[in-house]
Tab-separated table of C-alpha atoms in Angstrom:
chain	number	residue	atom	x	y	z
A	30	MET	CA	200.702	-16.574	67.706
A	31	ILE	CA	203.738	-17.464	65.613
A	32	LYS	CA	205.909	-20.153	67.150
A	33	CYS	CA	209.540	-19.224	66.576
A	34	ILE	CA	213.051	-20.558	67.128
A	35	ILE	CA	216.251	-18.536	67.502
A	36	VAL	CA	219.608	-19.732	66.134
A	37	GLU	CA	222.374	-17.314	67.144
A	38	ASP	CA	225.915	-18.167	68.280
A	39	GLU	CA	226.636	-14.868	70.083
A	40	LEU	CA	225.284	-14.987	73.632
A	41	LEU	CA	224.421	-11.274	73.943
A	42	ALA	CA	222.748	-11.206	70.533
A	43	ARG	CA	220.773	-14.352	71.410
A	44	GLU	CA	219.623	-12.891	74.722
A	45	LYS	CA	218.568	-9.678	72.953
A	46	LEU	CA	216.464	-11.653	70.479
A	47	GLU	CA	214.927	-13.668	73.303
A	48	PHE	CA	213.970	-10.393	75.017
A	49	TYR	CA	212.427	-9.010	71.808
A	50	VAL	CA	210.443	-12.216	71.207
A	51	ASP	CA	209.160	-12.224	74.784
A	52	ARG	CA	208.130	-8.578	74.406
A	53	HIS	CA	206.285	-9.105	71.103
A	54	ASN	CA	202.604	-10.061	71.380
A	55	ASP	CA	202.531	-12.144	68.178
A	56	LEU	CA	205.481	-14.402	69.028
A	57	ASP	CA	205.930	-17.521	71.127
A	58	LEU	CA	209.531	-18.686	71.688
A	59	VAL	CA	209.778	-22.460	71.279
A	60	ALA	CA	213.563	-22.834	71.609
A	61	SER	CA	216.856	-20.948	71.348
A	62	TYR	CA	220.072	-22.516	70.041
A	63	ALA	CA	223.709	-21.453	69.794
A	64	SER	CA	224.537	-23.375	66.600
A	65	ALA	CA	223.029	-24.890	63.467
A	66	GLU	CA	224.144	-28.340	64.615
A	67	GLU	CA	222.249	-27.985	67.895
A	68	PHE	CA	219.175	-26.759	66.024
A	69	LEU	CA	219.223	-29.709	63.590
A	70	LEU	CA	219.724	-32.184	66.430
A	71	LYS	CA	217.061	-30.904	68.824
A	72	SER	CA	214.314	-29.276	66.735
A	73	GLN	CA	213.139	-32.205	64.609
A	74	ASN	CA	209.943	-32.807	66.578
A	75	LEU	CA	209.216	-29.188	67.453
A	76	GLU	CA	206.417	-27.182	65.883
A	77	TYR	CA	207.473	-23.735	64.661
A	78	GLN	CA	206.652	-21.312	61.850
A	79	LEU	CA	209.504	-18.783	62.083
A	80	LEU	CA	213.272	-19.015	62.376
A	81	LEU	CA	215.281	-15.999	63.576
A	82	LEU	CA	218.611	-16.980	62.096
A	83	ASP	CA	222.123	-15.570	62.209
A	84	ILE	CA	223.983	-15.931	58.912
A	85	GLY	CA	227.531	-16.060	60.300
A	86	LEU	CA	227.257	-19.351	62.177
A	87	PRO	CA	230.308	-21.628	62.501
A	88	ASN	CA	230.468	-24.850	60.418
A	89	ILE	CA	226.972	-24.551	58.906
A	90	ASP	CA	226.111	-20.969	57.953
A	91	GLY	CA	222.597	-19.564	57.961
A	92	ILE	CA	222.149	-19.608	54.194
A	93	SER	CA	223.083	-23.311	54.024
A	94	LEU	CA	220.735	-24.060	56.934
A	95	VAL	CA	217.733	-22.565	55.116
A	96	GLU	CA	217.930	-25.395	52.580
A	97	LYS	CA	217.317	-27.912	55.388
A	98	LEU	CA	214.183	-26.246	56.785
A	99	PRO	CA	210.669	-27.719	56.550
A	100	GLU	CA	208.337	-26.309	53.921
A	101	GLY	CA	206.314	-23.320	55.083
A	102	CYS	CA	208.854	-22.012	57.604
A	103	SER	CA	209.470	-18.248	57.445
A	104	VAL	CA	213.019	-16.962	57.954
A	105	VAL	CA	214.296	-13.611	59.212
A	106	PHE	CA	218.070	-13.285	58.984
A	107	THR	CA	219.976	-11.401	61.691
A	108	THR	CA	223.541	-10.465	60.802
A	109	ALA	CA	226.278	-7.880	61.160
A	110	TYR	CA	227.165	-8.189	57.453
A	111	SER	CA	225.267	-6.367	54.700
A	112	GLU	CA	226.952	-8.191	51.792
A	113	TYR	CA	224.704	-11.268	52.133
A	114	ALA	CA	221.451	-9.348	51.582
A	115	VAL	CA	221.040	-10.098	47.874
A	116	GLU	CA	221.791	-13.798	48.335
A	117	ALA	CA	219.389	-13.926	51.281
A	118	PHE	CA	216.464	-12.494	49.349
A	119	ASN	CA	217.255	-14.782	46.406
A	120	ILE	CA	216.347	-17.707	48.668
A	121	ASN	CA	213.108	-15.973	49.695
A	122	VAL	CA	213.817	-15.025	53.296
A	123	THR	CA	211.153	-12.691	54.651
A	124	ASP	CA	213.445	-10.014	56.046
A	125	TYR	CA	217.081	-9.145	56.726
A	126	LEU	CA	217.929	-7.466	60.028
A	127	LEU	CA	221.295	-5.750	60.094
A	128	LYS	CA	222.853	-5.599	63.568
A	129	PRO	CA	222.483	-3.592	65.676
A	130	PHE	CA	218.700	-3.241	65.275
A	131	ASN	CA	216.134	-1.959	67.749
A	132	PHE	CA	212.745	-3.334	68.760
A	133	ASP	CA	210.866	-1.127	66.264
A	134	ARG	CA	212.865	-2.532	63.344
A	135	PHE	CA	212.385	-6.054	64.729
A	136	SER	CA	208.616	-5.461	64.963
A	137	LYS	CA	208.474	-4.339	61.324
A	138	ALA	CA	210.116	-7.619	60.318
A	139	ILE	CA	207.461	-9.558	62.243
A	140	GLU	CA	204.720	-7.502	60.561
A	141	LYS	CA	206.186	-8.575	57.234
A	142	VAL	CA	206.225	-12.221	58.376
A	143	ASN	CA	202.550	-11.989	59.318
A	144	SER	CA	201.662	-10.335	56.022
A	145	VAL	CA	203.497	-12.889	53.886
A	146	ARG	CA	202.107	-15.860	55.825
A	147	ASP	CA	198.532	-14.546	55.560
A	148	GLU	CA	198.916	-13.985	51.809
A	149	VAL	CA	200.376	-17.454	51.176
A	150	GLU	CA	197.773	-19.153	53.366
A	151	SER	CA	194.892	-17.385	51.605
A	152	LEU	CA	196.241	-18.216	48.153
A	153	ASN	CA	196.864	-21.867	49.010
A	154	LYS	CA	193.401	-22.265	50.503
A	155	ILE	CA	191.796	-20.826	47.389
A	156	ASN	CA	193.817	-23.107	45.121
A	157	LYS	CA	193.813	-26.034	47.582
A	158	LYS	CA	197.505	-26.539	46.801
A	159	ILE	CA	199.997	-27.893	49.312
A	160	LEU	CA	203.750	-27.536	48.886
A	161	VAL	CA	205.876	-30.524	49.912
A	162	LYS	CA	209.675	-30.467	49.843
A	163	GLU	CA	211.370	-33.758	48.959
A	164	GLY	CA	215.147	-33.311	49.000
A	165	THR	CA	215.870	-30.626	46.422
A	166	LYS	CA	212.424	-31.014	44.788
A	167	ILE	CA	209.276	-29.112	45.741
A	168	HIS	CA	205.985	-30.844	44.885
A	169	ARG	CA	202.833	-28.751	44.446
A	170	LEU	CA	200.057	-31.135	45.418
A	171	SER	CA	196.312	-30.855	45.181
A	172	ALA	CA	194.722	-31.560	48.556
A	173	ASP	CA	192.281	-33.881	46.803
A	174	ASP	CA	195.157	-36.110	45.621
A	175	ILE	CA	196.506	-36.740	49.132
A	176	LEU	CA	195.166	-39.841	50.882
A	177	TYR	CA	197.063	-39.871	54.167
A	178	LEU	CA	200.407	-39.147	55.850
A	179	LYS	CA	202.455	-41.537	57.950
A	180	SER	CA	205.222	-40.552	60.362
A	181	LEU	CA	208.579	-42.294	59.961
A	182	LYS	CA	210.574	-40.847	62.880
A	183	GLU	CA	211.901	-37.492	61.608
A	184	TYR	CA	210.372	-38.044	58.147
A	185	VAL	CA	206.803	-38.073	56.842
A	186	MET	CA	205.584	-40.295	54.002
A	187	TRP	CA	202.862	-38.638	51.916
A	188	HIS	CA	200.599	-41.263	50.315
A	189	THR	CA	198.938	-39.733	47.265
A	190	ALA	CA	196.830	-40.942	44.372
A	191	LYS	CA	199.955	-40.762	42.165
A	192	GLY	CA	202.506	-42.337	44.494
A	193	ARG	CA	204.491	-41.619	47.639
A	194	ILE	CA	206.628	-38.631	48.650
A	195	MET	CA	208.998	-38.506	51.624
A	196	SER	CA	209.699	-35.184	53.337
A	197	LEU	CA	211.841	-34.155	56.302
A	198	GLN	CA	209.008	-32.951	58.532
A	199	SER	CA	207.023	-33.931	61.612
A	200	LEU	CA	203.308	-34.633	61.962
A	201	SER	CA	203.073	-32.177	64.847
A	202	HIS	CA	204.277	-29.422	62.501
A	203	LEU	CA	201.899	-30.477	59.709
A	204	ARG	CA	198.739	-31.071	61.761
A	205	GLU	CA	197.843	-27.388	62.154
A	206	TYR	CA	198.960	-26.554	58.617
A	207	LEU	CA	196.777	-29.248	56.995
A	208	GLU	CA	193.654	-28.860	59.117
A	209	PRO	CA	192.113	-26.068	56.945
A	210	TYR	CA	192.487	-28.341	53.914
A	211	GLY	CA	190.295	-31.061	55.441
A	212	PHE	CA	192.808	-33.299	57.217
A	213	ILE	CA	192.638	-34.773	60.709
A	214	GLN	CA	195.154	-36.618	62.867
A	215	THR	CA	193.793	-40.009	63.908
A	216	HIS	CA	196.893	-41.464	65.529
A	217	LYS	CA	200.328	-40.258	66.658
A	218	SER	CA	201.681	-41.619	63.361
A	219	TYR	CA	198.832	-40.795	60.941
A	220	ILE	CA	197.006	-37.831	59.402
A	221	VAL	CA	194.196	-38.614	56.950
A	222	ASN	CA	192.210	-36.721	54.327
A	223	VAL	CA	188.662	-36.615	55.721
A	224	GLU	CA	187.141	-36.685	52.231
A	225	LYS	CA	188.854	-40.021	51.478
A	226	VAL	CA	187.404	-41.849	54.498
A	227	SER	CA	184.912	-44.497	53.353
A	228	LEU	CA	184.223	-46.262	56.660
A	229	ILE	CA	184.682	-45.620	60.365
A	230	GLU	CA	184.658	-48.408	62.939
A	231	TYR	CA	185.887	-48.791	66.484
A	232	GLY	CA	189.642	-48.236	66.419
A	233	PHE	CA	189.998	-47.643	62.671
A	234	VAL	CA	189.107	-45.465	59.713
A	235	HIS	CA	189.129	-46.943	56.216
A	236	LEU	CA	190.167	-45.294	52.984
A	237	ASN	CA	188.578	-47.960	50.802
A	238	LYS	CA	191.000	-50.901	51.257
A	239	ILE	CA	193.462	-48.931	53.391
A	240	GLN	CA	192.999	-49.278	57.165
A	241	ILE	CA	194.290	-46.475	59.403
A	242	PRO	CA	194.308	-46.816	63.220
A	243	ILE	CA	192.606	-44.390	65.576
A	244	GLY	CA	194.751	-43.785	68.648
A	245	ARG	CA	193.074	-43.800	72.043
A	246	SER	CA	193.863	-40.142	72.691
A	247	TYR	CA	192.467	-39.161	69.259
A	248	ARG	CA	189.119	-41.000	69.454
A	249	GLU	CA	187.112	-38.077	70.780
A	250	GLN	CA	188.292	-35.594	68.151
A	251	VAL	CA	187.725	-38.128	65.359
A	252	LYS	CA	184.225	-38.794	66.702
A	253	LYS	CA	183.441	-35.055	66.733
A	254	ARG	CA	184.860	-34.548	63.231
A	255	PHE	CA	182.642	-37.226	61.710
A	256	LYS	CA	179.583	-36.607	63.857
């Protein structure tokens, strides 16, 4: 299932998208917002992989909003204007739905989202590369270079062998993404690279001299992972 969020300022268009999402077997609607400002304010701690986004939003338009999204989020634009198509694909959106569109056309866009996500995931797993967006920079990290991640409210600090990187993301969003690369969440504020753990004791894991807490609700899964 792909967790998705809708950002659409027109009520009827938003309700139509909500109906399409509910009807589609591969989608799970996490939230639906009427503006970019509402989305930025309320979605920081939500886990989602797809944004169904209107371009013609007031104040902050859809194209500007894409630049603020977490790494790995797919985008399908929904708009009544065809003139933004070239610009949209230049920023690597997955598809461009021109209103009015029916459920069949919507489903084809979701098929494309699935296809692109599967291809990227397979390639990244083979190369063990993780993309991390820091402001306007995108770091391509080797999983083996990452020690652990620490949550700092709406930001995440990536502690690597070469230094630290801060990204506008949430641990809840990253937990599922990083799991295939050998990472596990040990605490509400920490995700660690399993291969870097040198010692496990009651309440803590150690990455050589670095001590990371194990939260009470995470003890069982940590125990199973290192069993």
